Short mmCIF file of C-alpha atoms in Angstrom, two decimals:
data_model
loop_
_atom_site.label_atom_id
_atom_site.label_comp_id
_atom_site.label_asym_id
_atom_site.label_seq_id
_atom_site.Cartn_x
_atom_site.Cartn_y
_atom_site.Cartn_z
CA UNK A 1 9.28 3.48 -15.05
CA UNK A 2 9.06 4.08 -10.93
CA UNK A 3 9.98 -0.02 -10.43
CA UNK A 4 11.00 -0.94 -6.65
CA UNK A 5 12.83 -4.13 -5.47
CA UNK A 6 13.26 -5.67 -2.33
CA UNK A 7 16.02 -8.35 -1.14
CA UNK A 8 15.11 -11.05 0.19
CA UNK A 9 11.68 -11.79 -1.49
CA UNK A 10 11.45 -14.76 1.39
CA UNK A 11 13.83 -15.08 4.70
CA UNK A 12 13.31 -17.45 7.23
CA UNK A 13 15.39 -17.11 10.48
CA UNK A 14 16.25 -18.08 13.69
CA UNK A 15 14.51 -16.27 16.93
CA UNK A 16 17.01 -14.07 18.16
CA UNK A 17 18.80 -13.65 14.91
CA UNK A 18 18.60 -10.15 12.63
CA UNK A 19 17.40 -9.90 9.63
CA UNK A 20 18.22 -6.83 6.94
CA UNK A 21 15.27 -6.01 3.85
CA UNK A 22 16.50 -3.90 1.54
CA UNK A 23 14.44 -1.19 -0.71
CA UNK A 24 16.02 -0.05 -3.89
CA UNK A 25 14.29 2.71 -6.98
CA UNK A 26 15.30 1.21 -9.79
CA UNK A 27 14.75 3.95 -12.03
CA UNK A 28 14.18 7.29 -9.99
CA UNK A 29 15.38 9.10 -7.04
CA UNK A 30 13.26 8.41 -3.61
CA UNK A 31 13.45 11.26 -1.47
CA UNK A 32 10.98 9.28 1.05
CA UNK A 33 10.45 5.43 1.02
CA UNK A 34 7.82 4.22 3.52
CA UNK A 35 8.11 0.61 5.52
CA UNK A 36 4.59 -1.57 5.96
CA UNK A 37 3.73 -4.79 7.39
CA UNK A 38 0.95 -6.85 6.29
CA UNK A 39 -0.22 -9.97 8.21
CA UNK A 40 -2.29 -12.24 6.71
CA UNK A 41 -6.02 -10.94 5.33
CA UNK A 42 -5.41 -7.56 6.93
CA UNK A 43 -4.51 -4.37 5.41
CA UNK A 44 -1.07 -2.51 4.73
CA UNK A 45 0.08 -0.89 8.56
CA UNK A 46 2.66 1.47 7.83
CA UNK A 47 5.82 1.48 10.38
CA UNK A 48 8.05 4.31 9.01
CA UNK A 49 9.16 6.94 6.97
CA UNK A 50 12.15 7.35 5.59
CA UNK A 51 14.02 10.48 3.98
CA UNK A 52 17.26 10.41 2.61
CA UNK A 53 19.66 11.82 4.83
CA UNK A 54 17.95 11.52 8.03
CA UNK A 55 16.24 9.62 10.70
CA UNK A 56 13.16 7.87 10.07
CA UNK A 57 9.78 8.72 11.79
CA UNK A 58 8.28 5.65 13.72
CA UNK A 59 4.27 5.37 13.54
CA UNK A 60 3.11 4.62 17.13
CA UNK A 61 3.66 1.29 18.80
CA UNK A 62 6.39 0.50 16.24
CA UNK A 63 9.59 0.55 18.21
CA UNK A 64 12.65 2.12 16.84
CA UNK A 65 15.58 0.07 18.78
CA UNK A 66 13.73 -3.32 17.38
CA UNK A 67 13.12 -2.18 13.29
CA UNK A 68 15.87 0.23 12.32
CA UNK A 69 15.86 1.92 9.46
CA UNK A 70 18.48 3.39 7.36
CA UNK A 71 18.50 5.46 4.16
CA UNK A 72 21.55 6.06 3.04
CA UNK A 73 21.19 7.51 -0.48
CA UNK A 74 18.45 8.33 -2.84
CA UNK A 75 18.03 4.69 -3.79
CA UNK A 76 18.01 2.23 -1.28
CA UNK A 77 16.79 2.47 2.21
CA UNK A 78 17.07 -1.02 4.44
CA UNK A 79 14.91 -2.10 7.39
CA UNK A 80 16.80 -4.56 10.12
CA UNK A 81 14.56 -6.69 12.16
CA UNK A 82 16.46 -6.90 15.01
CA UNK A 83 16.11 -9.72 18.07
CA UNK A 84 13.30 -10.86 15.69
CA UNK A 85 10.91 -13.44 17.13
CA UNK A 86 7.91 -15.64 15.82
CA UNK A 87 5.23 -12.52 16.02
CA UNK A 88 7.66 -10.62 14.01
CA UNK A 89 6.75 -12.89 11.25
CA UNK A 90 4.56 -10.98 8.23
CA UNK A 91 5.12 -9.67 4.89
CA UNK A 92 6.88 -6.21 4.66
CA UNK A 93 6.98 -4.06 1.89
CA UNK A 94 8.68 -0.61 1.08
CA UNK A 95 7.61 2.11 -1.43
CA UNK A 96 9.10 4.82 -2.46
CA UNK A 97 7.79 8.55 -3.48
CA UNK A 98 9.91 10.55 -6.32
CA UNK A 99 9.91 14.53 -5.22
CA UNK A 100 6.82 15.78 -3.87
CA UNK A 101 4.48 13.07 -5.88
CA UNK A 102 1.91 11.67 -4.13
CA UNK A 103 1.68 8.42 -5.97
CA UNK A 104 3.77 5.76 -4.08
CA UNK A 105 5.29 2.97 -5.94
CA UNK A 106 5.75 -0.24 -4.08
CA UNK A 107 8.51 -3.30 -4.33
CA UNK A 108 7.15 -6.80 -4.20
CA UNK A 109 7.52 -7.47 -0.63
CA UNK A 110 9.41 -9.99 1.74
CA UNK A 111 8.08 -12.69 3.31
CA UNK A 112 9.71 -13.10 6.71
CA UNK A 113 9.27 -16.38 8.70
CA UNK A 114 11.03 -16.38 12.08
CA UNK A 115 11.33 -20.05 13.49
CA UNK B 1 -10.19 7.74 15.08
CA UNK B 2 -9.79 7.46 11.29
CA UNK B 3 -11.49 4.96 10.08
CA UNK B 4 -11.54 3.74 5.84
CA UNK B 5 -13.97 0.78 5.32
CA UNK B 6 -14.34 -1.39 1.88
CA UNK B 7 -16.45 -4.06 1.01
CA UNK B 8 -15.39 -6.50 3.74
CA UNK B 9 -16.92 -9.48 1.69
CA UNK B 10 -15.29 -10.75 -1.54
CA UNK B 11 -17.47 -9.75 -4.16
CA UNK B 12 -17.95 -12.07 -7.34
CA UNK B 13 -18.93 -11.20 -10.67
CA UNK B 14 -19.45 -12.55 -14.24
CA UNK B 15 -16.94 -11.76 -17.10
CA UNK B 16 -18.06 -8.71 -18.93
CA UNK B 17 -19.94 -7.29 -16.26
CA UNK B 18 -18.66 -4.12 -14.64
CA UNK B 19 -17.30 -4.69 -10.96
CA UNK B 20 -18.39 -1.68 -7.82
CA UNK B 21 -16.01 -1.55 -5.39
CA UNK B 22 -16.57 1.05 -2.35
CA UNK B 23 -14.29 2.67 -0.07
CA UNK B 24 -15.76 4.82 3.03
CA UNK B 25 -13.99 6.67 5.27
CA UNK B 26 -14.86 8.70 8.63
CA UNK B 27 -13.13 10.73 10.78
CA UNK B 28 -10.41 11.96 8.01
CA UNK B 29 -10.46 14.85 5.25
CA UNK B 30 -8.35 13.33 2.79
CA UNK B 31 -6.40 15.84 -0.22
CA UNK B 32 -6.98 12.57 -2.63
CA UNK B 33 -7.28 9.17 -2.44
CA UNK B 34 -5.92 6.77 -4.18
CA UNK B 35 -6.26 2.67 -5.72
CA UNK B 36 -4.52 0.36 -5.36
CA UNK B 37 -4.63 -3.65 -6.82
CA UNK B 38 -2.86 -6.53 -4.51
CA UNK B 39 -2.01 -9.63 -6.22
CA UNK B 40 -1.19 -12.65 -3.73
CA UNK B 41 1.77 -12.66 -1.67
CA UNK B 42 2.83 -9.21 -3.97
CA UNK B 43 3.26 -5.64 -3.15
CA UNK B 44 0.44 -3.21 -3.79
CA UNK B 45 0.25 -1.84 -7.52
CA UNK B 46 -0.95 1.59 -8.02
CA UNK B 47 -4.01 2.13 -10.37
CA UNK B 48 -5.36 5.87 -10.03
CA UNK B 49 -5.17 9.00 -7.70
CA UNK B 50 -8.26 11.28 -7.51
CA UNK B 51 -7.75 14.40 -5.68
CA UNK B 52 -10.99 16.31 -3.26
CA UNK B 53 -11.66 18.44 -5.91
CA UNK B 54 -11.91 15.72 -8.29
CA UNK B 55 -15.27 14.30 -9.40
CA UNK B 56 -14.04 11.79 -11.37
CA UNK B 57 -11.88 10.12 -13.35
CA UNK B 58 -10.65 7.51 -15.57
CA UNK B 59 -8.02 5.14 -16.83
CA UNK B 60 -9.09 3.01 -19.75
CA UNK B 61 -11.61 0.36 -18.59
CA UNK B 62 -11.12 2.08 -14.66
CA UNK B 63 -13.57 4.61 -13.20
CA UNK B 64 -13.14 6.46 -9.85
CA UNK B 65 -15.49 7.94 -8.25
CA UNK B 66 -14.84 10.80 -5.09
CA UNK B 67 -17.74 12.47 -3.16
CA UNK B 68 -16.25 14.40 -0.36
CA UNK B 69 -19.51 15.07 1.10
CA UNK B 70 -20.43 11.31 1.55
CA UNK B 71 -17.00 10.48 2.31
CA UNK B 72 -17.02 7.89 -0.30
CA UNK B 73 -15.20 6.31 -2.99
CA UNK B 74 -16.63 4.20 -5.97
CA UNK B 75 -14.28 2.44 -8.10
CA UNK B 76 -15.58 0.58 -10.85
CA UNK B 77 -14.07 -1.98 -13.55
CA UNK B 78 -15.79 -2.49 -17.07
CA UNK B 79 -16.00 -4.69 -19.49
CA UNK B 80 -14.31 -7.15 -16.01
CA UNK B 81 -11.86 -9.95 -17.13
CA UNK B 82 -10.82 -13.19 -15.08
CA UNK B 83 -7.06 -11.49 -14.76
CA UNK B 84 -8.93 -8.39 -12.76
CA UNK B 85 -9.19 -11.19 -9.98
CA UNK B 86 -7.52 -9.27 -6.75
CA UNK B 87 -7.31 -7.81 -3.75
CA UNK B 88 -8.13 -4.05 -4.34
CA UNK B 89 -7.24 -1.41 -1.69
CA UNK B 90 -8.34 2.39 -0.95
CA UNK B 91 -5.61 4.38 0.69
CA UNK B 92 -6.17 8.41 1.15
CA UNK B 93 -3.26 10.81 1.90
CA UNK B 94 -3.20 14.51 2.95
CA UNK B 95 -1.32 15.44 0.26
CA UNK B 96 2.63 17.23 0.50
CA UNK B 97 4.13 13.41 0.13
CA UNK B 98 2.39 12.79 3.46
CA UNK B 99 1.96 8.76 4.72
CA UNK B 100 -0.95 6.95 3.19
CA UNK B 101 -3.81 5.17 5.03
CA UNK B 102 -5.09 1.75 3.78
CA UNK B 103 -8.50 0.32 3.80
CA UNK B 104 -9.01 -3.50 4.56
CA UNK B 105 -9.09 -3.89 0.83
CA UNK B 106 -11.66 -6.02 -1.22
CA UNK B 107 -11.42 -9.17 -3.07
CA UNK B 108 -12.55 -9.36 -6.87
CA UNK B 109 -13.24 -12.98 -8.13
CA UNK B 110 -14.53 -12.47 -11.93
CA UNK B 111 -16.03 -16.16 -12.93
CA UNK B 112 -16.49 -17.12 -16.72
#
């Protein structure tokens, strides 16, 4: 039980160009589902939050017009990199919560590569 | 500011001995903490939670330790195999679903 996927696993794109990651719970409702990036050797920096329902809460220095974030429905919340450009290149990853748990289950990640 | 700290040197061991991994932490009163294991190029996989008023606990050949008063974490791995080879992270939460905070994470290398 509590398996995440993402789509893509790897995306490699054009500066300029958008790119949409999608989060889906596979086998439970996610109230919340949380975006990270990871760049190489460093730790997990979260970006957002995202409930179901409503607008997501940015961390600081993460700006909202550039990585938005929509969660439509209990099961899938996407992240668009929008504009994206060769420093927005990193691994993101998603997890999701079920309820009020506070064990997070994470999907495998995307590798993003922006040329 | 918050600060969580691990072992920022990959630590190596021999098969069958049992692996220490630390996590410190300043600046932060965490409700739990939790552990986490990082394959390459893979999304985090959750091991064990351990809540403030939690000494210990366990999860077959897993051991987590939690001293609120040192603001420290021990998490230890018997009986270590070559497949516990990874990246392990720390991350400690507030509790009430509330955002997580990672460590740097350590790397495990268990030799034959």
């Amino acid at each position: 039980g509590a398996v995440v996927s993402q789509h893509p696993s790897r995306v490699i794109c054009k500066s300029g160009t958008s790119v949409k990651i999608e989060c889906r719970s596979l086998d439970f409702q996610a109230t919340t589902m949380f975006w990270y990036r990871q760049f190489p050797k460093q730790s997990l920096m979260l970006m957002a939050t995202s409930n179901e329902g409503s607008k997501a809460t940015y961390e600081q220095g993460v700006e909202k017009d550039k990585f938005l974030i929509n969660h439509a429905s209990l099961t899938l919340s996407t992240l668009t990199v929008t504009s994206a450009h060769p420093e927005d290149s990193s691994f993101y990853i998603c997890s999701a919560r079920q309820g009020r748990s506070d064990e997070q289950y994470f999907g495998p990640g995307t590798r993003l590569t922006v040329t | 500011s918050q600060k969580i700290e691990q072992n920022s040197e990959a630590l190596n061991i021999q098969e069958g001995k049992t692996a220490t991994l630390t996590c410190n932490y300043t600046n932060y009163s965490p409700a739990y903490l939790q552990w986490y294991r990082q394959d390459p190029g893979r999304g985090p996989v959750f091991l064990l939670l351990i809540r403030e008023n939690e000494k210990e606990k366990r999860k077959e050949r897993l051991k987590v330790t939690f001293d609120t008063t040192l603001k420290q974490s021990l998490f230890h791995i018997t009986a270590s195999q070559p497949a516990d080879s990874a990246t392990y992270l720390c991350a400690l939460g507030r509790g009430g679903g509330n955002k997580l905070t990672f460590g740097t994470g350590t790397q495990l290398k268990v030799e034959l």
